[in-house]
PDB file of C-alpha atoms in Angstrom:
ATOM      1  CA  MET A 937       0.000   0.000   0.000  1.00 42.00           C
ATOM      2  CA  GLN A 938       2.845   2.417   0.786  1.00 41.00           C
ATOM      3  CA  ILE A 939       5.954   2.908  -1.326  1.00 41.00           C
ATOM      4  CA  ALA A 940       8.572   5.306   0.027  1.00 41.00           C
ATOM      5  CA  HIS A 941       9.867   6.627  -3.315  1.00 43.00           C
ATOM      6  CA  ILE A 942      13.242   7.119  -1.640  1.00 38.00           C
ATOM      7  CA  ARG A 943      15.151   7.606  -4.888  1.00 40.00           C
ATOM      8  CA  ASN A 944      12.682  10.180  -6.209  1.00 45.00           C
ATOM      9  CA  LYS A 945      12.685  12.140  -2.940  1.00 45.00           C
ATOM     10  CA  ARG A 946      16.465  12.241  -2.755  1.00 43.00           C
ATOM     11  CA  TYR A 947      16.597  13.374  -6.364  1.00 44.00           C
ATOM     12  CA  LEU A 948      14.139  16.222  -5.799  1.00 48.00           C
ATOM     13  CA  TYR A 949      15.701  17.332  -2.514  1.00 48.00           C
ATOM     14  CA  GLY A 950      19.176  17.135  -4.043  1.00 52.00           C
ATOM     15  CA  ARG A 951      18.217  19.410  -6.909  1.00 58.00           C
ATOM     16  CA  LYS A 952      16.921  22.071  -4.500  1.00 55.00           C
ATOM     17  CA  ILE A 953      20.049  21.955  -2.345  1.00 55.00           C
ATOM     18  CA  VAL A 954      22.426  21.984  -5.326  1.00 51.00           C
ATOM     19  CA  ALA A 955      20.657  24.954  -6.902  1.00 58.00           C
ATOM     20  CA  LEU A 956      20.798  27.091  -3.748  1.00 57.00           C
ATOM     21  CA  THR A 957      24.385  26.085  -2.988  1.00 58.00           C
ATOM     22  CA  ALA A 958      25.434  26.961  -6.544  1.00 59.00           C
ATOM     23  CA  ILE A 959      24.033  30.486  -6.129  1.00 62.00           C
ATOM     24  CA  VAL A 960      25.956  31.082  -2.901  1.00 55.00           C
ATOM     25  CA  LEU A 961      29.191  29.611  -4.295  1.00 56.00           C
ATOM     26  CA  CYS A 962      28.870  31.771  -7.405  1.00 58.00           C
ATOM     27  CA  VAL A 963      28.567  34.925  -5.311  1.00 53.00           C
ATOM     28  CA  CYS A 964      31.453  33.871  -3.059  1.00 53.00           C
ATOM     29  CA  THR A 965      33.747  32.981  -5.979  1.00 54.00           C
ATOM     30  CA  GLN A 966      33.042  36.261  -7.705  1.00 58.00           C
ATOM     31  CA  ALA A 967      33.736  38.199  -4.518  1.00 52.00           C
ATOM     32  CA  LEU A 968      36.988  36.331  -3.854  1.00 52.00           C
ATOM     33  CA  GLY A 969      38.169  36.951  -7.405  1.00 53.00           C
ATOM     34  CA  GLN A 970      37.417  40.632  -7.077  1.00 53.00           C
ATOM     35  CA  ALA A 971      39.302  40.818  -3.773  1.00 47.00           C
ATOM     36  CA  GLN A 972      42.410  39.247  -5.316  1.00 49.00           C
ATOM     37  CA  LYS A 973      42.408  41.870  -8.062  1.00 50.00           C
ATOM     38  CA  THR A 974      42.107  44.757  -5.587  1.00 46.00           C
ATOM     39  CA  LYS A 975      44.409  43.811  -2.725  1.00 49.00           C
ATOM     40  CA  TRP A 976      46.057  47.213  -2.926  1.00 56.00           C
ATOM     41  CA  VAL A 977      42.778  48.913  -1.963  1.00 58.00           C
ATOM     42  CA  LYS A 978      42.326  49.846   1.686  1.00 76.00           C
ATOM     43  CA  ARG A 979      39.828  47.943   3.772  1.00 84.00           C
ATOM     44  CA  ASN A 980      36.248  49.134   3.575  1.00 91.00           C
ATOM     45  CA  ASN A 981      34.772  49.966   6.982  1.00 87.00           C
ATOM     46  CA  PRO A 982      37.914  48.803   8.835  1.00 88.00           C
ATOM     47  CA  ASN A 983      36.330  49.405  12.268  1.00 88.00           C
ATOM     48  CA  TYR A 984      32.903  48.006  11.438  1.00 89.00           C
ATOM     49  CA  ASP A 985      33.293  44.833  13.510  1.00 88.00           C
ATOM     50  CA  ASN A 986      34.428  46.777  16.576  1.00 90.00           C
ATOM     51  CA  ARG A 987      30.902  48.089  17.096  1.00 92.00           C
ATOM     52  CA  LYS A 988      29.101  46.400  19.980  1.00 94.00           C
ATOM     53  CA  ILE A 989      25.657  46.487  18.334  1.00 95.00           C
ATOM     54  CA  THR A 990      24.820  46.725  14.631  1.00 94.00           C
ATOM     55  CA  TYR A 991      21.524  46.706  12.751  1.00 95.00           C
ATOM     56  CA  GLY A 992      20.249  45.779   9.320  1.00 96.00           C
ATOM     57  CA  PHE A 993      17.563  44.018   7.317  1.00 97.00           C
ATOM     58  CA  LEU A 994      17.259  40.760   5.402  1.00 97.00           C
ATOM     59  CA  ILE A 995      15.432  39.158   2.500  1.00 97.00           C
ATOM     60  CA  GLY A 996      14.978  35.377   2.436  1.00 97.00           C
ATOM     61  CA  LEU A 997      14.096  33.101  -0.490  1.00 97.00           C
ATOM     62  CA  HIS A 998      13.204  29.610   0.666  1.00 97.00           C
ATOM     63  CA  THR A 999      11.917  26.233  -0.413  1.00 96.00           C
ATOM     64  CA  THR A1000      10.038  24.191   2.167  1.00 96.00           C
ATOM     65  CA  ALA A1001       8.288  20.844   2.651  1.00 96.00           C
ATOM     66  CA  TYR A1002       6.638  18.864   5.402  1.00 95.00           C
ATOM     67  CA  GLN A1003       8.204  15.692   6.748  1.00 94.00           C
ATOM     68  CA  ILE A1004       5.488  13.238   7.755  1.00 92.00           C
ATOM     69  CA  LYS A1005       5.088  10.038   9.743  1.00 91.00           C
ATOM     70  CA  TYR A1006       2.153   7.767   8.991  1.00 88.00           C
ATOM     71  CA  SER A1007      -0.322   6.787  11.690  1.00 86.00           C
ATOM     72  CA  GLU A1008      -1.156   3.195  12.594  1.00 84.00           C
ATOM     73  CA  GLN A1009      -4.530   3.643  10.916  1.00 80.00           C
ATOM     74  CA  PHE A1010      -2.819   4.121   7.557  1.00 79.00           C
ATOM     75  CA  VAL A1011      -2.073   0.369   7.333  1.00 77.00           C
ATOM     76  CA  THR A1012      -5.666  -0.677   8.095  1.00 77.00           C
ATOM     77  CA  PRO A1013      -8.156  -1.790   5.401  1.00 77.00           C
ATOM     78  CA  ALA A1014      -9.962   1.542   5.760  1.00 72.00           C
ATOM     79  CA  PHE A1015      -7.104   3.169   3.820  1.00 73.00           C
ATOM     80  CA  ASP A1016      -6.701   0.595   1.031  1.00 74.00           C
ATOM     81  CA  SER A1017      -7.506   3.271  -1.541  1.00 76.00           C
ATOM     82  CA  LEU A1018      -4.846   5.688  -0.227  1.00 79.00           C
ATOM     83  CA  TYR A1019      -1.541   4.767  -1.870  1.00 81.00           C
ATOM     84  CA  ALA A1020       0.697   7.359  -0.192  1.00 84.00           C
ATOM     85  CA  VAL A1021       0.911  10.901   1.175  1.00 88.00           C
ATOM     86  CA  SER A1022       3.853  12.682  -0.453  1.00 90.00           C
ATOM     87  CA  PRO A1023       5.220  16.081   0.687  1.00 93.00           C
ATOM     88  CA  LEU A1024       6.056  18.491  -2.136  1.00 94.00           C
ATOM     89  CA  TRP A1025       8.665  21.272  -2.014  1.00 95.00           C
ATOM     90  CA  SER A1026       7.250  24.775  -2.493  1.00 95.00           C
ATOM     91  CA  PRO A1027       8.865  28.245  -2.722  1.00 96.00           C
ATOM     92  CA  GLY A1028       8.292  31.236  -0.454  1.00 95.00           C
ATOM     93  CA  PHE A1029       9.997  34.310   0.972  1.00 96.00           C
ATOM     94  CA  SER A1030      10.597  36.219   4.202  1.00 97.00           C
ATOM     95  CA  LEU A1031      11.423  39.768   5.296  1.00 97.00           C
ATOM     96  CA  GLY A1032      13.005  40.844   8.563  1.00 97.00           C
ATOM     97  CA  PHE A1033      15.408  42.890  10.638  1.00 96.00           C
ATOM     98  CA  ILE A1034      18.842  42.172  12.106  1.00 97.00           C
ATOM     99  CA  VAL A1035      20.098  43.036  15.583  1.00 97.00           C
ATOM    100  CA  ASN A1036      23.701  41.843  15.968  1.00 96.00           C
ATOM    101  CA  TYR A1037      25.565  41.900  19.307  1.00 96.00           C
ATOM    102  CA  ARG A1038      29.350  41.451  19.308  1.00 95.00           C
ATOM    103  CA  LEU A1039      30.383  38.984  22.010  1.00 94.00           C
ATOM    104  CA  GLU A1040      34.094  38.985  21.172  1.00 91.00           C
ATOM    105  CA  GLU A1041      36.440  39.062  18.178  1.00 90.00           C
ATOM    106  CA  LEU A1042      35.061  35.983  16.395  1.00 93.00           C
ATOM    107  CA  TRP A1043      31.676  35.464  18.073  1.00 96.00           C
ATOM    108  CA  ASP A1044      28.374  37.310  17.635  1.00 97.00           C
ATOM    109  CA  LEU A1045      24.883  36.870  19.048  1.00 97.00           C
ATOM    110  CA  ARG A1046      22.183  37.669  16.510  1.00 97.00           C
ATOM    111  CA  LEU A1047      18.404  38.191  16.664  1.00 97.00           C
ATOM    112  CA  THR A1048      16.566  38.356  13.331  1.00 96.00           C
ATOM    113  CA  PRO A1049      12.795  38.818  13.817  1.00 97.00           C
ATOM    114  CA  LYS A1050      10.996  38.319  10.528  1.00 97.00           C
ATOM    115  CA  VAL A1051       7.750  37.508   8.766  1.00 97.00           C
ATOM    116  CA  ALA A1052       7.826  34.404   6.549  1.00 97.00           C
ATOM    117  CA  PHE A1053       5.254  33.301   3.980  1.00 96.00           C
ATOM    118  CA  TYR A1054       4.992  29.523   3.557  1.00 96.00           C
ATOM    119  CA  GLU A1055       3.083  27.249   1.229  1.00 94.00           C
ATOM    120  CA  HIS A1056       3.189  23.542   2.136  1.00 94.00           C
ATOM    121  CA  LYS A1057       1.757  20.888  -0.156  1.00 93.00           C
ATOM    122  CA  LEU A1058       0.845  17.243   0.388  1.00 92.00           C
ATOM    123  CA  ARG A1059      -0.104  14.942  -2.471  1.00 90.00           C
ATOM    124  CA  TYR A1060      -2.672  12.311  -1.473  1.00 88.00           C
ATOM    125  CA  GLU A1061      -2.178   9.517  -4.010  1.00 84.00           C
ATOM    126  CA  ILE A1062      -5.397   7.576  -4.523  1.00 80.00           C
ATOM    127  CA  ILE A1063      -5.726   4.076  -6.002  1.00 77.00           C
ATOM    128  CA  ASP A1064      -8.804   3.806  -8.201  1.00 68.00           C
ATOM    129  CA  PRO A1065      -9.248   0.648 -10.288  1.00 57.00           C
ATOM    130  CA  GLN A1066     -11.254   2.640 -12.831  1.00 61.00           C
ATOM    131  CA  ASP A1067      -8.859   5.622 -12.796  1.00 56.00           C
ATOM    132  CA  LYS A1068     -11.721   8.011 -12.114  1.00 55.00           C
ATOM    133  CA  THR A1069     -10.289   9.518  -8.921  1.00 56.00           C
ATOM    134  CA  PRO A1070      -7.226  11.731  -9.513  1.00 66.00           C
ATOM    135  CA  ASP A1071      -4.539  12.375  -6.925  1.00 74.00           C
ATOM    136  CA  GLU A1072      -5.380  15.289  -4.633  1.00 82.00           C
ATOM    137  CA  VAL A1073      -2.818  17.969  -3.774  1.00 86.00           C
ATOM    138  CA  HIS A1074      -3.695  19.691  -0.513  1.00 88.00           C
ATOM    139  CA  THR A1075      -2.104  23.096   0.163  1.00 90.00           C
ATOM    140  CA  VAL A1076      -1.549  24.719   3.570  1.00 91.00           C
ATOM    141  CA  GLU A1077      -0.653  28.420   3.450  1.00 92.00           C
ATOM    142  CA  THR A1078       0.724  30.061   6.584  1.00 93.00           C
ATOM    143  CA  THR A1079       2.178  33.415   7.550  1.00 94.00           C
ATOM    144  CA  MET A1080       4.607  32.991  10.440  1.00 95.00           C
ATOM    145  CA  VAL A1081       6.239  35.567  12.711  1.00 97.00           C
ATOM    146  CA  GLU A1082       9.653  34.089  13.561  1.00 97.00           C
ATOM    147  CA  PHE A1083      12.301  35.052  16.128  1.00 97.00           C
ATOM    148  CA  PRO A1084      15.582  33.286  15.267  1.00 97.00           C
ATOM    149  CA  LEU A1085      18.201  33.582  18.025  1.00 97.00           C
ATOM    150  CA  LEU A1086      21.544  32.655  16.481  1.00 97.00           C
ATOM    151  CA  VAL A1087      25.226  32.360  17.379  1.00 98.00           C
ATOM    152  CA  LYS A1088      27.649  33.418  14.644  1.00 97.00           C
ATOM    153  CA  PHE A1089      31.253  32.183  14.458  1.00 97.00           C
ATOM    154  CA  LYS A1090      33.442  34.209  12.089  1.00 95.00           C
ATOM    155  CA  SER A1091      36.788  33.555  10.451  1.00 94.00           C
ATOM    156  CA  GLU A1092      39.581  36.115  10.414  1.00 92.00           C
ATOM    157  CA  ARG A1093      38.885  38.990   8.040  1.00 92.00           C
ATOM    158  CA  ARG A1094      40.779  38.868   4.732  1.00 90.00           C
ATOM    159  CA  GLU A1095      40.751  42.233   2.989  1.00 89.00           C
ATOM    160  CA  ASN A1096      36.998  42.894   2.562  1.00 93.00           C
ATOM    161  CA  LEU A1097      35.791  39.318   3.081  1.00 94.00           C
ATOM    162  CA  ARG A1098      35.008  37.118   6.055  1.00 94.00           C
ATOM    163  CA  MET A1099      33.490  33.613   6.087  1.00 96.00           C
ATOM    164  CA  TYR A1100      31.217  32.512   8.925  1.00 97.00           C
ATOM    165  CA  MET A1101      29.066  29.708  10.297  1.00 97.00           C
ATOM    166  CA  ILE A1102      25.795  30.282  12.111  1.00 97.00           C
ATOM    167  CA  GLY A1103      23.289  28.263  14.136  1.00 97.00           C
ATOM    168  CA  GLY A1104      20.588  28.526  16.754  1.00 97.00           C
ATOM    169  CA  VAL A1105      16.891  28.126  17.524  1.00 98.00           C
ATOM    170  CA  LYS A1106      13.884  29.635  15.760  1.00 97.00           C
ATOM    171  CA  PRO A1107      10.550  29.882  17.619  1.00 97.00           C
ATOM    172  CA  ALA A1108       7.593  30.931  15.475  1.00 96.00           C
ATOM    173  CA  ILE A1109       3.909  31.767  15.809  1.00 95.00           C
ATOM    174  CA  GLU A1110       1.248  31.983  13.125  1.00 93.00           C
ATOM    175  CA  ALA A1111       0.332  35.596  12.405  1.00 88.00           C
ATOM    176  CA  SER A1112      -3.233  34.860  11.256  1.00 72.00           C
ATOM    177  CA  GLY A1113      -4.178  32.835  14.342  1.00 59.00           C
ATOM    178  CA  LYS A1114      -6.281  29.672  14.379  1.00 54.00           C
ATOM    179  CA  LYS A1115      -8.468  28.831  11.401  1.00 54.00           C
ATOM    180  CA  ASP A1116     -12.258  29.026  11.490  1.00 52.00           C
ATOM    181  CA  LEU A1117     -14.012  26.125  13.182  1.00 48.00           C
ATOM    182  CA  GLU A1118     -16.181  25.605  10.105  1.00 49.00           C
ATOM    183  CA  ASN A1119     -13.094  24.539   8.122  1.00 52.00           C
ATOM    184  CA  VAL A1120     -11.825  21.810  10.455  1.00 51.00           C
ATOM    185  CA  ASN A1121     -13.109  19.021   8.221  1.00 54.00           C
ATOM    186  CA  THR A1122     -12.077  20.540   4.896  1.00 59.00           C
ATOM    187  CA  GLU A1123      -8.342  21.094   5.372  1.00 76.00           C
ATOM    188  CA  LEU A1124      -5.260  19.800   7.147  1.00 85.00           C
ATOM    189  CA  GLU A1125      -5.084  21.431  10.567  1.00 88.00           C
ATOM    190  CA  ILE A1126      -1.716  22.479  11.993  1.00 90.00           C
ATOM    191  CA  THR A1127      -0.845  24.165  15.272  1.00 91.00           C
ATOM    192  CA  GLY A1128      -0.254  27.893  15.542  1.00 89.00           C
ATOM    193  CA  GLY A1129       3.392  27.577  16.618  1.00 93.00           C
ATOM    194  CA  ASN A1130       6.657  25.905  15.681  1.00 95.00           C
ATOM    195  CA  LEU A1131      10.210  25.526  16.974  1.00 97.00           C
ATOM    196  CA  SER A1132      13.127  24.865  14.623  1.00 97.00           C
ATOM    197  CA  ILE A1133      16.874  24.325  14.759  1.00 97.00           C
ATOM    198  CA  ASP A1134      18.799  26.427  12.210  1.00 98.00           C
ATOM    199  CA  VAL A1135      22.330  25.838  10.875  1.00 97.00           C
ATOM    200  CA  GLY A1136      24.106  27.479   7.959  1.00 97.00           C
ATOM    201  CA  PHE A1137      27.077  29.346   6.548  1.00 97.00           C
ATOM    202  CA  GLY A1138      27.694  32.624   4.762  1.00 97.00           C
ATOM    203  CA  LEU A1139      30.123  35.281   3.583  1.00 96.00           C
ATOM    204  CA  ASP A1140      30.475  38.864   4.855  1.00 96.00           C
ATOM    205  CA  ILE A1141      31.426  41.279   2.049  1.00 96.00           C
ATOM    206  CA  TYR A1142      32.463  44.750   3.214  1.00 95.00           C
ATOM    207  CA  TYR A1143      31.571  47.778   1.092  1.00 94.00           C
ATOM    208  CA  PRO A1144      32.356  51.439   1.836  1.00 91.00           C
ATOM    209  CA  LEU A1145      28.879  52.195   3.200  1.00 91.00           C
ATOM    210  CA  PHE A1146      27.472  48.801   4.271  1.00 92.00           C
ATOM    211  CA  LYS A1147      28.111  45.076   4.694  1.00 95.00           C
ATOM    212  CA  PHE A1148      26.416  42.530   2.427  1.00 97.00           C
ATOM    213  CA  SER A1149      26.136  38.852   3.446  1.00 96.00           C
ATOM    214  CA  PRO A1150      24.724  36.025   1.306  1.00 97.00           C
ATOM    215  CA  GLU A1151      23.855  33.129   3.608  1.00 98.00           C
ATOM    216  CA  LEU A1152      22.549  29.591   3.082  1.00 97.00           C
ATOM    217  CA  ARG A1153      20.674  28.084   6.036  1.00 97.00           C
ATOM    218  CA  PHE A1154      18.828  24.826   6.726  1.00 97.00           C
ATOM    219  CA  SER A1155      15.947  24.774   9.210  1.00 97.00           C
ATOM    220  CA  ARG A1156      14.560  21.609  10.801  1.00 96.00           C
ATOM    221  CA  GLY A1157      11.294  21.667  12.770  1.00 95.00           C
ATOM    222  CA  MET A1158      11.655  19.942  16.157  1.00 95.00           C
ATOM    223  CA  VAL A1159       8.011  19.788  17.254  1.00 94.00           C
ATOM    224  CA  ASP A1160       4.952  18.026  15.869  1.00 94.00           C
ATOM    225  CA  ILE A1161       2.688  20.641  14.257  1.00 94.00           C
ATOM    226  CA  LEU A1162      -0.182  18.311  13.318  1.00 92.00           C
ATOM    227  CA  ASP A1163      -3.305  19.537  15.109  1.00 88.00           C
ATOM    228  CA  ASN A1164      -6.415  17.687  13.937  1.00 83.00           C
ATOM    229  CA  ARG A1165      -5.906  13.921  13.526  1.00 82.00           C
ATOM    230  CA  ALA A1166      -9.611  13.191  13.077  1.00 81.00           C
ATOM    231  CA  ASN A1167     -10.485  14.763   9.719  1.00 81.00           C
ATOM    232  CA  LYS A1168      -9.877  13.073   6.364  1.00 79.00           C
ATOM    233  CA  TYR A1169      -6.493  14.770   5.816  1.00 84.00           C
ATOM    234  CA  GLY A1170      -5.037  14.212   9.275  1.00 86.00           C
ATOM    235  CA  VAL A1171      -6.280  10.735  10.178  1.00 86.00           C
ATOM    236  CA  ALA A1172      -3.596   8.980   8.076  1.00 86.00           C
ATOM    237  CA  LEU A1173      -0.790  10.971   9.718  1.00 91.00           C
ATOM    238  CA  ASP A1174       0.839  10.623  13.119  1.00 90.00           C
ATOM    239  CA  ARG A1175       3.399  13.444  12.978  1.00 93.00           C
ATOM    240  CA  VAL A1176       4.247  16.457  10.783  1.00 94.00           C
ATOM    241  CA  ASN A1177       7.514  18.423  10.887  1.00 95.00           C
ATOM    242  CA  THR A1178       8.926  21.178   8.704  1.00 96.00           C
ATOM    243  CA  ASN A1179      12.096  21.250   6.583  1.00 96.00           C
ATOM    244  CA  THR A1180      13.210  24.528   4.993  1.00 97.00           C
ATOM    245  CA  ILE A1181      16.231  25.600   2.943  1.00 97.00           C
ATOM    246  CA  THR A1182      16.694  29.379   2.725  1.00 97.00           C
ATOM    247  CA  LEU A1183      19.010  31.713   0.850  1.00 97.00           C
ATOM    248  CA  TYR A1184      19.271  34.933   2.883  1.00 98.00           C
ATOM    249  CA  LEU A1185      20.502  38.286   1.591  1.00 97.00           C
ATOM    250  CA  LEU A1186      21.553  40.382   4.601  1.00 97.00           C
ATOM    251  CA  PHE A1187      22.354  44.098   4.545  1.00 97.00           C
ATOM    252  CA  GLN A1188      23.970  45.818   7.556  1.00 94.00           C
TER     253      GLN A1188
END
């Protein structure tokens, strides 16, 4: 009744990761090449990293998908017609602010409150001997207010470049609140909050008037966000988590 499609999932996920990584590497390679050509130029903003607190804003472009675990009811005869529930990757974006606190030479503490717009899709694959029932793609749209609290570890600065790694926790709440009670049987119900672990890497590029940082970050949801397990979309599922890959463009 259930086939994991492991090869297909790895192929799709791999394409998303490779595409985002290629963008970041392209920007980094171009910046490094430019720095090698202009080593004689003085450092831009040489005292920028001596500031205790700095501010900025960010733009995030992400792709996201649910990770699901089937319920015990999924293997019962009642679900013989349901072949599988397959998460699909979907694009989205986020906007936010940056508050960066310098702990010491190579360590920063960073808060980046932001609003993120997500679209999660699940394909319910139906088995119909007469091929009259098509697969159903169910979409869950959410607007989340997120408060990532991150620790940033930086390399030594080389001319106008500095590599870094970053990680932390990301609590989030749904901006629109709970859905109407009249819709509980017509859509997949999720909770109004989430908690994720974020890890990533990036490159600080120093310009005369600001600092630009392309950053690639992976976010893994740590809590079960499935709310209603009784309606037709939730009864086959036991657990739902989030996976998100984001390319951030930070300006400080």
